[in-house]
Amino acid sequence: MLSFLARRLGLLIPTFLGVTLLTFALIRLIPGDPVEVMMGERRLDPQMHAEAMQRLGLDRPLHEQYLSYLGQLAQGDLGQSLRTRESVWSEFASLFPATVELAFAALLLAGVLGLLAGTLAALKRGSLLDHGTMGLALTGYSMPIFWWALILIMFFSVELGWTPVSGRLDLLYDVEPVTGFMLIDTLLSEEQGAFLDALRHLILPAIVLGTIPLAVIARMTRSAMLEVLREDYIRAARARGLSPARLVFVHALRNALVPVLTVFGLQIGSLLSGAVLTETLFSWPGIGKWLIEAIGARDYPVVQNGILLIAALVILVSFVVDILYGLANPRIRHRQ
Amino acid sequence: MSLLEIDNLSVRYGPADAPPVVDGLDLRLEAGEVLAIVGESGSGKSQAMLALLGLIDPPGRVAADRLQFAGHDLLALGERQRRRLLGKELAMVFQDPLAALDPSYRVGFQLEEVLRQHLGLRGREARRRALELLEQVEIPAAASRLDAYPHQLSGGMAQRVAIALAIAAEPLLLIADEPTTALDVTIQAQILELLLNLQRERGMALLLISHDLAVVAECASRVCVMYAGQAVEVGALPGLFDAPAHPYTEALLAALPEAGTARRPLRGLPGSVPGRHDRPVGCLLAPRCAYVQDDCRARRPPLEAKRQSQARCYHPRNQESP
């Protein structure tokens, strides 16, 4: 386990270097620079442009810029936004809970419904229920997120008026940010009905963001379950007179969980990329929306370091999933 | 009344005209008896036992005139009642012990699960009983094995655990489906001895499925020889092996390598087991039998009393008194 940890940690440095190089290069490949974007439609005086660029240090050769960026990172300095003059870290930290809340809700939805649907489909293999769920899962998986989001907004928000169109909370409510998680903060606050309002804001984005993971988890659970249900130990457990519920939930699902967990972990990474789109569509004030705006403004420090933070997060999550994997599967835990 | 009474049991898969994998099996087993079922792979031994336990899933179909066990009509039993019987009065040990234990749970958990299910034991009491069971199946350092995962056990050790699981609720009948086939030769004898000891101590009946005739001759008091889904010869030991009436039994015994007769080439049976498309209308062995006559090909012989056994044969062997 220790050598495994060491190997994983050793991979971190090249991974991070790669991320910095990629984001540094890519954001500069987009036509336009921060000063041009800030000036907008107004005619830009070349003299002023050059001065502004010099002030921001963007006139230096690229390799110098990159090296000084790395130097900054080495000191733990994530720099500050060109637009707001706020430190990138504090902006990230204040927006991050919103994204976590959304991602967590989406994963919860995907995990619970996916496991349930996959298990039922496997148990009723070949039935209408099986074909129905798997057909739906395939549809969900193939659905373009932005289109799906718009359809849901049109139907539930515009036609039925059940859910709000955007944001995290109605302006009516004044909730003090304690944890940054709206569901918790509204519960802590005295505001009547704020919690339900936050929930109504959360539900559609969570569904949109959870759709693809839900489909993937449902399909994976089904195939893993089908495999496990054929195993000798399931037949042996039946021969011991165990109840169907115990067979399925204690013995089969536990073993089917091992491959599902891997998929689940992989989904967390793609969830963050999905969050960028979902947050933009629902004006959800999280890091996805923040990054999109930063790219639009060519806010180099925010884009570079925001993506670096997300990369760190994905790496952390996959690390945690690896550990969970060991917990779910004793054969891995005990391998020397 | 016998402990187990099987009349005309058949198991089928696939279309209605497909030949059954178990074809009209009749079997009687008395309490405390050791009966062996022998036959080559695919002869229907395991399928018959799974059918008995109600573990044949669709598309498999089970039919029988009578399936009686310890006063229960297994054919009429509801799911819930069947579960109360399985693992309690009627238990089974499978061929591959490592595959038959759930890899995700410790040995102790799996034992305690059965004890809770059938005996209502919980907590420390279940733990104590689980430890006793491991000691009864002669697992060294039993206390530490309670916390082991199946993958940490050797094959022989795992089979002992599987046996402990099967005997946890003191069954009247233990079915052991080739319990030693997957094990090292050196371990095989130990496991068989353990099974026979448990059988004697507890007075439970043991139904041993095997294709090792030497093992069968040593352990069982009666034997049922199966071929292509049918019982072709049933009788007491050692009489049946001394004077097999059915040519198939005779051929099986002739195929055994014998100590001291090293020069004798092993004799096999020509041809192969009939498949779906070439199943004979008459005796199933007719195409391969050296003593086949016209009536064998015309009609399927019934299971009838011969000198030492019951056999499905019109022209039985070894019938003259010595």
XYZ file of C-alpha atoms in Angstrom:
658
model
C 0.000 0.000 0.000
C 2.856 2.382 0.845
C 4.674 1.826 -2.421
C 1.350 2.261 -4.182
C 0.919 5.623 -2.477
C 4.464 6.648 -3.336
C 3.979 5.749 -6.983
C 0.763 7.716 -7.132
C 2.375 10.739 -5.525
C 5.362 10.516 -7.882
C 3.003 10.838 -10.809
C 1.541 14.033 -9.423
C 4.390 16.358 -10.372
C 4.526 15.557 -14.104
C 0.723 15.609 -14.205
C 0.572 19.084 -12.719
C 3.384 20.345 -14.945
C 1.472 19.056 -17.958
C -1.696 20.813 -16.815
C 0.085 24.147 -16.315
C 1.717 23.958 -19.720
C -1.524 23.060 -21.456
C -3.656 25.759 -19.869
C -0.913 28.353 -20.255
C -0.604 27.594 -23.944
C -4.265 27.049 -24.769
C -5.598 30.238 -23.248
C -2.977 32.211 -25.175
C -3.924 30.448 -28.410
C -7.366 32.038 -28.293
C -7.335 35.247 -30.303
C -7.489 38.407 -28.221
C -5.885 39.326 -24.929
C -7.232 40.595 -21.604
C -6.722 44.236 -22.490
C -8.545 43.984 -25.817
C -11.466 42.231 -24.163
C -11.635 44.843 -21.414
C -11.700 47.689 -23.917
C -14.533 45.968 -25.722
C -15.946 47.729 -28.761
C -14.114 50.953 -28.165
C -11.306 51.794 -30.500
C -8.083 50.729 -28.934
C -5.133 53.063 -28.890
C -2.084 50.895 -29.683
C 0.002 52.968 -27.273
C -2.399 52.358 -24.389
C -2.683 48.683 -25.303
C 1.071 48.225 -25.167
C 1.293 50.024 -21.835
C -1.457 47.916 -20.305
C 0.152 44.735 -21.566
C 3.454 45.798 -20.112
C 1.829 46.572 -16.782
C 0.369 43.078 -16.685
C 3.714 41.562 -17.675
C 2.162 40.091 -20.802
C 4.644 41.717 -23.162
C 7.498 39.493 -22.110
C 8.493 36.410 -24.156
C 6.212 33.418 -23.525
C 8.860 31.211 -21.947
C 9.694 33.958 -19.452
C 6.027 34.342 -18.616
C 5.671 30.602 -18.162
C 8.707 30.326 -15.921
C 7.616 33.200 -13.723
C 4.172 31.586 -13.540
C 5.783 28.362 -12.326
C 7.885 30.333 -9.873
C 4.741 31.898 -8.498
C 3.084 28.494 -8.179
C 6.104 27.081 -6.397
C 5.557 29.704 -3.711
C 1.928 28.666 -3.426
C 0.748 31.898 -5.015
C -2.214 31.385 -7.337
C -2.179 35.030 -8.409
C -5.116 37.356 -8.752
C -7.865 37.884 -11.267
C -7.114 40.520 -13.913
C -10.724 41.653 -13.780
C -11.605 41.765 -10.118
C -8.150 42.050 -8.514
C -9.367 39.382 -6.107
C -7.029 36.490 -5.376
C -7.848 33.454 -7.495
C -7.836 31.251 -4.442
C -10.420 33.282 -2.533
C -12.701 33.469 -5.577
C -12.379 29.733 -6.038
C -13.015 29.040 -2.375
C -16.149 31.156 -2.306
C -17.632 29.604 -5.454
C -16.516 26.045 -4.920
C -19.241 25.034 -2.411
C -21.909 25.855 -4.990
C -20.326 23.442 -7.448
C -19.833 20.787 -4.796
C -23.456 21.087 -3.773
C -24.605 20.675 -7.361
C -22.198 17.829 -8.093
C -23.072 16.051 -4.881
C -26.793 16.290 -5.594
C -26.212 15.023 -9.128
C -24.076 12.122 -7.925
C -26.520 11.205 -5.217
C -29.295 11.118 -7.779
C -27.176 9.157 -10.240
C -25.843 6.769 -7.617
C -29.121 5.916 -5.931
C -31.268 5.727 -9.052
C -28.509 4.125 -11.112
C -27.889 1.329 -8.621
C -31.597 0.762 -8.228
C -32.387 0.752 -11.939
C -29.374 -1.401 -12.790
C -30.177 -3.918 -10.070
C -33.838 -4.166 -11.048
C -32.961 -4.521 -14.717
C -30.510 -7.316 -13.919
C -33.007 -9.146 -11.708
C -35.729 -8.875 -14.336
C -33.399 -9.584 -17.201
C -35.096 -9.659 -20.600
C -38.309 -8.169 -19.255
C -40.004 -5.008 -20.427
C -38.579 -3.265 -17.362
C -35.059 -4.303 -18.333
C -35.383 -3.170 -21.945
C -37.188 -0.011 -20.858
C -34.580 1.098 -18.323
C -31.664 0.237 -20.541
C -33.266 2.037 -23.475
C -33.770 5.084 -21.285
C -30.198 4.833 -20.051
C -28.869 4.777 -23.588
C -31.027 7.775 -24.446
C -29.804 9.612 -21.373
C -26.226 8.832 -22.187
C -26.545 10.103 -25.739
C -28.457 13.233 -24.812
C -26.681 16.542 -25.455
C -26.640 18.219 -22.036
C -27.481 21.731 -23.216
C -30.494 20.525 -25.195
C -31.734 18.375 -22.330
C -31.361 21.312 -19.936
C -33.308 23.608 -22.225
C -36.115 21.074 -22.647
C -36.402 20.663 -18.891
C -36.369 24.423 -18.337
C -39.009 24.927 -21.022
C -41.272 22.291 -19.546
C -40.868 22.514 -15.795
C -39.905 26.147 -15.379
C -41.668 27.922 -18.201
C -44.736 25.773 -18.902
C -45.495 24.389 -15.470
C -43.732 27.022 -13.391
C -42.694 24.390 -10.857
C -39.034 25.310 -10.684
C -37.078 28.540 -11.072
C -35.094 29.102 -14.234
C -31.756 30.019 -12.748
C -29.667 30.765 -9.686
C -29.463 29.113 -6.297
C -31.991 31.073 -4.260
C -34.780 33.559 -4.759
C -33.890 37.198 -4.118
C -36.703 37.275 -1.548
C -34.564 35.440 0.900
C -31.625 36.827 2.746
C -29.470 33.932 3.820
C -26.118 34.369 5.440
C -23.448 32.169 3.825
C -22.088 30.038 6.647
C -20.993 26.846 4.925
C -21.500 27.946 1.334
C -23.868 25.030 0.850
C -27.234 26.609 0.222
C -29.257 23.668 1.504
C -27.440 23.803 4.828
C -27.306 27.591 5.073
C -31.044 27.929 4.454
C -31.733 25.404 7.164
C -29.521 27.363 9.560
C -31.155 30.650 8.724
C -34.436 31.888 10.128
C -35.956 32.432 6.714
C -39.222 30.534 6.237
C -39.382 28.472 3.071
C -35.825 29.254 2.039
C -34.767 25.612 2.224
C -37.537 24.468 -0.109
C -36.703 27.314 -2.443
C -33.047 26.263 -2.516
C -34.128 22.696 -3.189
C -36.326 23.818 -6.078
C -33.394 25.700 -7.532
C -31.152 22.687 -7.182
C -33.366 20.001 -8.626
C -33.232 20.735 -12.365
C -29.478 21.394 -12.588
C -28.894 18.251 -10.540
C -31.038 16.213 -12.912
C -29.255 17.643 -15.934
C -25.802 17.085 -14.496
C -26.731 13.653 -13.141
C -28.240 12.275 -16.322
C -25.083 10.927 -17.934
C -23.599 9.472 -14.738
C -27.002 7.959 -13.989
C -27.087 6.255 -17.363
C -23.530 4.994 -17.038
C -24.011 3.720 -13.500
C -27.299 2.004 -14.369
C -25.746 0.157 -17.291
C -22.639 -0.771 -15.347
C -24.639 -1.965 -12.351
C -26.786 -4.126 -14.584
C -23.887 -5.869 -16.262
C -21.957 -6.270 -13.015
C -25.040 -7.674 -11.311
C -25.707 -10.128 -14.122
C -22.162 -11.371 -13.828
C -22.282 -11.712 -10.060
C -25.692 -13.416 -10.069
C -24.165 -16.219 -12.126
C -21.420 -16.828 -9.579
C -21.192 -20.041 -7.598
C -21.315 -18.224 -4.292
C -24.732 -16.825 -5.095
C -26.008 -20.308 -5.867
C -24.342 -21.588 -2.711
C -25.974 -18.809 -0.703
C -29.335 -19.767 -2.194
C -28.662 -23.359 -1.187
C -28.282 -22.064 2.363
C -31.831 -20.754 2.271
C -31.003 -17.059 2.436
C -33.797 -14.685 1.515
C -33.852 -13.076 -1.946
C -33.366 -9.651 -0.356
C -30.213 -10.817 1.419
C -28.953 -12.504 -1.722
C -29.381 -9.379 -3.784
C -28.458 -6.619 -1.382
C -25.917 -8.285 0.883
C -24.184 -10.734 -1.416
C -24.769 -9.766 -5.045
C -24.792 -5.982 -4.837
C -21.744 -5.847 -2.596
C -19.721 -7.754 -5.162
C -21.205 -5.909 -8.110
C -20.250 -2.658 -6.421
C -16.559 -3.149 -7.117
C -16.670 -2.403 -10.858
C -19.480 0.121 -10.371
C -17.349 2.083 -7.950
C -14.616 2.482 -10.549
C -17.090 3.877 -13.018
C -18.492 6.075 -10.300
C -15.041 7.524 -9.661
C -14.455 8.155 -13.343
C -17.807 9.916 -13.502
C -16.771 12.405 -10.833
C -14.074 13.688 -13.154
C -16.405 14.096 -16.084
C -19.002 15.554 -13.738
C -16.794 18.605 -13.240
C -16.618 19.169 -16.973
C -20.365 18.674 -17.176
C -20.736 21.221 -14.407
C -19.189 23.907 -16.594
C -22.021 23.554 -19.084
C -24.784 22.993 -16.553
C -23.770 25.959 -14.420
C -23.692 28.213 -17.441
C -27.139 27.078 -18.549
C -28.698 27.557 -15.127
C -26.614 30.596 -14.109
C -25.434 28.536 -11.204
C -22.766 30.593 -9.455
C -20.117 27.880 -9.251
C -16.619 27.383 -10.590
C -17.871 26.205 -13.972
C -19.591 29.466 -14.699
C -16.639 31.343 -13.188
C -14.208 29.628 -15.560
C -16.359 30.229 -18.631
C -16.522 33.917 -17.787
C -12.780 34.019 -17.155
C -12.104 32.432 -20.533
C -14.347 35.017 -22.162
C -12.422 37.792 -20.449
C -9.041 36.155 -21.185
C -8.443 36.346 -17.455
C -5.244 34.313 -17.705
C -4.508 33.739 -13.989
C -8.067 32.632 -13.255
C -8.183 30.220 -16.198
C -4.754 28.759 -15.537
C -5.074 28.332 -11.822
C -8.763 27.539 -11.779
C -8.111 24.607 -14.101
C -5.103 23.611 -12.044
C -7.277 23.493 -8.934
C -9.868 21.395 -10.729
C -7.147 19.042 -11.932
C -5.931 18.717 -8.354
C -9.471 17.936 -7.329
C -9.946 15.246 -9.952
C -6.680 13.654 -8.939
C -7.699 13.751 -5.296
C -11.072 12.207 -6.048
C -9.612 9.383 -8.098
C -7.225 8.772 -5.238
C -10.091 8.511 -2.773
C -11.937 6.215 -5.166
C -8.904 3.943 -5.327
C -8.952 3.688 -1.564
C -12.703 3.018 -1.546
C -12.105 0.363 -4.164
C -9.798 -1.385 -1.756
C -12.418 -1.159 0.964
C -15.071 -2.681 -1.284
C -12.826 -5.462 -2.459
C -10.834 -7.279 0.208
C -8.801 -9.070 -2.447
C -7.277 -5.762 -3.484
C -6.770 -4.536 0.059
C -4.723 -7.565 0.992
C -2.601 -7.733 -2.119
C 0.939 -7.081 -1.147
C -40.754 -43.993 4.569
C -37.385 -43.072 3.210
C -35.710 -39.770 3.978
C -35.596 -38.892 0.309
C -37.869 -40.226 -2.384
C -37.451 -39.160 -5.975
C -39.776 -40.543 -8.636
C -39.374 -39.810 -12.311
C -37.445 -36.561 -11.940
C -36.553 -34.803 -15.142
C -34.839 -31.533 -15.921
C -35.050 -29.945 -19.352
C -33.571 -26.926 -21.022
C -34.501 -25.408 -24.344
C -37.342 -26.482 -26.620
C -39.897 -29.057 -25.556
C -38.450 -31.741 -27.832
C -34.909 -31.304 -26.534
C -33.658 -34.363 -24.645
C -33.792 -33.904 -20.877
C -30.517 -33.505 -18.986
C -32.062 -35.548 -16.206
C -34.380 -38.209 -17.577
C -36.784 -40.018 -15.292
C -34.545 -40.398 -12.264
C -35.822 -42.550 -9.414
C -33.910 -42.556 -6.171
C -34.433 -43.566 -2.549
C -32.250 -42.555 0.340
C -32.612 -43.682 3.936
C -31.765 -41.532 6.944
C -28.091 -41.783 7.845
C -27.197 -43.564 4.629
C -24.248 -42.776 2.361
C -25.284 -42.902 -1.264
C -22.992 -42.112 -4.139
C -24.024 -40.923 -7.558
C -21.417 -41.593 -10.192
C -21.297 -40.734 -13.839
C -19.238 -38.765 -16.266
C -19.512 -35.005 -16.682
C -22.846 -34.029 -18.178
C -24.602 -37.181 -17.009
C -27.039 -35.094 -14.993
C -25.739 -35.750 -11.471
C -25.449 -32.128 -10.393
C -28.535 -31.027 -12.291
C -30.621 -33.634 -10.479
C -29.373 -32.363 -7.126
C -29.949 -28.719 -8.027
C -33.468 -29.665 -9.086
C -33.968 -31.313 -5.733
C -32.993 -28.057 -4.001
C -35.182 -26.027 -6.329
C -32.186 -24.181 -7.727
C -32.878 -24.771 -11.406
C -33.718 -21.373 -12.876
C -35.650 -20.708 -16.045
C -35.197 -21.566 -18.882
C -34.594 -24.863 -17.074
C -37.737 -26.862 -16.303
C -38.141 -29.442 -13.580
C -40.806 -32.134 -13.514
C -41.287 -35.115 -11.236
C -43.985 -37.497 -10.086
C -42.742 -37.249 -6.543
C -40.053 -35.326 -4.676
C -40.374 -36.138 -1.028
C -37.846 -35.169 1.612
C -38.257 -35.753 5.345
C -42.012 -35.538 5.091
C -41.989 -32.441 2.893
C -43.351 -32.506 -0.606
C -40.672 -30.475 -2.377
C -42.849 -30.032 -5.443
C -45.615 -28.324 -3.502
C -43.345 -26.261 -1.286
C -43.646 -22.469 -1.454
C -40.554 -20.328 -1.827
C -40.580 -19.289 1.812
C -41.029 -22.833 3.115
C -38.319 -24.068 0.793
C -35.890 -21.483 2.147
C -36.638 -22.674 5.649
C -35.652 -26.171 4.547
C -32.560 -25.315 2.510
C -29.409 -25.045 4.547
C -31.294 -26.340 7.564
C -32.457 -29.875 6.848
C -31.126 -30.160 3.342
C -27.674 -28.734 2.668
C -25.223 -28.842 -0.185
C -21.479 -28.512 -0.624
C -20.240 -27.504 -4.045
C -17.349 -28.508 -6.201
C -15.187 -25.387 -6.196
C -14.935 -24.197 -2.601
C -13.254 -20.876 -3.361
C -15.989 -19.956 -5.821
C -18.692 -21.038 -3.412
C -17.744 -18.570 -0.684
C -18.644 -14.912 -1.056
C -15.289 -13.158 -1.620
C -16.435 -9.934 0.034
C -17.238 -11.256 3.476
C -15.230 -12.780 6.254
C -15.692 -16.448 7.072
C -17.230 -15.568 10.438
C -19.824 -13.305 8.857
C -20.941 -15.999 6.442
C -21.208 -18.596 9.200
C -23.083 -16.252 11.512
C -25.450 -15.408 8.671
C -26.549 -19.030 8.358
C -26.762 -19.470 12.121
C -28.993 -16.428 12.403
C -31.122 -17.482 9.451
C -31.864 -21.005 10.609
C -31.206 -21.126 14.340
C -31.905 -17.528 15.288
C -28.472 -17.189 16.898
C -27.124 -13.661 17.224
C -24.140 -11.769 18.520
C -21.735 -13.553 20.810
C -23.733 -16.753 20.746
C -23.526 -16.954 16.966
C -19.829 -16.140 17.128
C -19.199 -18.933 19.610
C -21.158 -21.427 17.530
C -19.303 -20.333 14.386
C -16.013 -21.008 16.124
C -17.239 -24.435 17.238
C -18.204 -25.263 13.687
C -14.768 -24.358 12.377
C -13.279 -26.574 15.058
C -15.606 -29.392 14.075
C -14.379 -29.235 10.495
C -10.849 -29.405 11.921
C -9.588 -26.033 10.849
C -6.365 -25.214 12.671
C -6.272 -21.865 14.496
C -10.037 -21.659 14.012
C -10.403 -18.450 16.005
C -8.176 -16.510 13.639
C -9.895 -17.994 10.578
C -13.179 -16.403 11.569
C -11.735 -13.079 10.471
C -10.203 -14.394 7.267
C -11.548 -13.604 3.830
C -12.083 -16.549 1.476
C -9.142 -15.551 -0.723
C -6.866 -15.952 2.275
C -7.765 -19.639 2.560
C -6.290 -22.588 0.708
C -8.624 -24.755 -1.347
C -8.824 -27.450 1.303
C -9.386 -24.891 4.033
C -12.105 -23.205 1.979
C -13.855 -26.536 1.451
C -13.791 -27.106 5.199
C -15.415 -23.711 5.666
C -18.006 -24.580 3.016
C -18.718 -27.812 4.862
C -19.027 -25.901 8.128
C -21.558 -23.615 6.438
C -23.509 -26.617 5.185
C -23.643 -28.464 8.514
C -24.258 -25.327 10.596
C -27.921 -26.105 11.123
C -27.420 -29.866 11.485
C -29.022 -31.025 8.234
C -30.609 -34.451 7.817
C -29.087 -34.753 4.378
C -25.867 -33.315 3.062
C -25.349 -33.339 -0.676
C -21.689 -33.101 -1.591
C -21.241 -32.333 -5.272
C -17.753 -33.535 -6.164
C -16.405 -31.997 -2.969
C -12.824 -33.027 -3.693
C -12.521 -32.619 -7.447
C -11.085 -29.112 -7.253
C -8.594 -30.001 -4.528
C -5.065 -31.345 -4.400
C -4.870 -35.108 -4.254
C -3.284 -34.966 -0.809
C -6.184 -32.923 0.538
C -8.910 -35.013 -1.091
C -8.626 -37.908 1.345
C -8.750 -35.553 4.327
C -11.910 -33.857 3.123
C -13.621 -37.188 2.434
C -12.649 -38.479 5.828
C -14.026 -35.318 7.399
C -17.328 -35.707 5.540
C -17.644 -39.344 6.585
C -16.771 -38.549 10.193
C -19.396 -35.828 10.319
C -21.901 -38.165 8.701
C -21.241 -40.874 11.316
C -21.192 -38.520 14.300
C -24.369 -36.741 13.361
C -26.157 -39.651 11.740
C -26.947 -37.483 8.758
C -27.413 -38.915 5.304
C -24.709 -38.127 2.790
C -25.277 -37.987 -0.921
C -21.885 -37.974 -2.548
C -21.605 -37.015 -6.179
C -18.373 -38.216 -7.665
C -16.735 -39.602 -10.690
C -14.031 -41.247 -8.686
C -15.046 -44.900 -8.375
C -12.318 -45.684 -5.871
C -13.656 -42.992 -3.558
C -17.180 -44.271 -4.014
C -16.214 -47.859 -3.284
C -14.596 -46.735 -0.073
C -17.282 -44.408 1.246
C -20.728 -45.330 0.046
C -23.079 -48.121 1.026
C -25.114 -47.737 -2.138
C -24.396 -46.295 -5.527
C -26.408 -44.901 -8.409
C -24.694 -44.934 -11.792
C -25.926 -42.276 -14.190
C -25.507 -42.119 -17.922
C -26.893 -39.407 -20.216
C -29.402 -38.223 -17.623
C -30.654 -41.642 -16.569
C -29.898 -43.864 -13.647
C -28.666 -46.979 -15.446
C -27.820 -49.016 -12.377
C -28.581 -48.661 -8.688
C -27.519 -51.011 -5.961
C -25.649 -51.773 -2.789
C -21.894 -51.855 -2.482
C -19.663 -53.742 -2.749
C -21.997 -56.158 -4.569
C -22.691 -53.827 -7.455
C -19.038 -53.236 -8.206
C -18.239 -56.928 -7.829
C -20.879 -57.963 -10.313
C -22.098 -54.980 -12.324
C -25.190 -55.825 -14.303
C -25.142 -52.878 -16.673
C -22.532 -52.866 -19.427
C -21.906 -49.165 -18.733
C -21.034 -49.823 -15.088
C -18.844 -52.668 -16.232
C -17.095 -50.359 -18.698
C -16.580 -47.684 -16.043
C -14.929 -50.218 -13.749
C -12.826 -51.565 -16.591
C -11.531 -48.074 -17.272
C -10.050 -47.866 -13.767
C -6.288 -48.158 -13.592
C -5.397 -50.922 -11.156
C -2.320 -51.356 -9.075
C -0.360 -54.483 -9.940
C -1.778 -54.822 -13.405
C 0.317 -52.063 -14.888
C 0.777 -53.891 -18.177
C -2.929 -54.005 -18.916
C -3.940 -51.159 -21.233
C -6.849 -49.082 -19.913
C -10.050 -49.949 -21.644
C -12.313 -47.132 -22.759
C -15.808 -47.180 -24.134
C -15.890 -46.446 -27.861
C -18.038 -43.581 -29.133
C -19.442 -40.716 -27.135
C -22.472 -39.799 -25.053
C -25.533 -39.269 -27.275
C -26.283 -35.627 -27.895
C -29.410 -33.790 -28.720
C -29.764 -35.045 -32.273
C -28.673 -38.648 -31.951
C -30.450 -39.715 -28.769
C -31.542 -43.318 -29.365
C -35.136 -44.408 -28.863
C -33.954 -47.602 -27.250
C -31.277 -48.095 -24.632
C -29.160 -44.942 -24.372
C -26.000 -46.999 -24.383
C -27.030 -49.066 -27.418
C -24.774 -47.278 -29.956
C -21.711 -47.870 -27.760
C -22.548 -51.188 -26.159
C -20.556 -54.304 -27.051
C -23.496 -56.582 -26.193
C -26.201 -54.701 -28.017
C -29.069 -56.694 -29.570
C -32.119 -55.739 -31.586
C -34.463 -55.290 -28.644
C -32.006 -52.807 -27.075
C -32.391 -50.542 -30.079
C -36.167 -50.879 -30.222
C -37.250 -49.990 -26.702
C -35.763 -48.199 -23.698
C -35.183 -50.789 -20.970
C -36.787 -50.030 -17.580
C -34.911 -50.106 -14.271
C -35.377 -53.724 -13.160
C -34.075 -55.948 -10.418
C -31.004 -57.937 -11.388
C -28.842 -60.240 -9.282
C -26.997 -57.572 -7.272
C -28.755 -54.396 -8.280
C -31.409 -52.701 -10.345
C -30.342 -51.948 -13.888
C -31.723 -50.661 -17.153
C -30.625 -53.536 -19.342
C -32.260 -56.387 -21.269
C -29.068 -58.393 -21.368
C -27.371 -57.784 -18.049
C -23.848 -58.960 -17.296
C -22.587 -61.060 -14.404
C -25.909 -62.716 -13.621
C -24.713 -66.305 -13.035
C -24.202 -67.238 -9.392
C -20.567 -67.737 -8.555
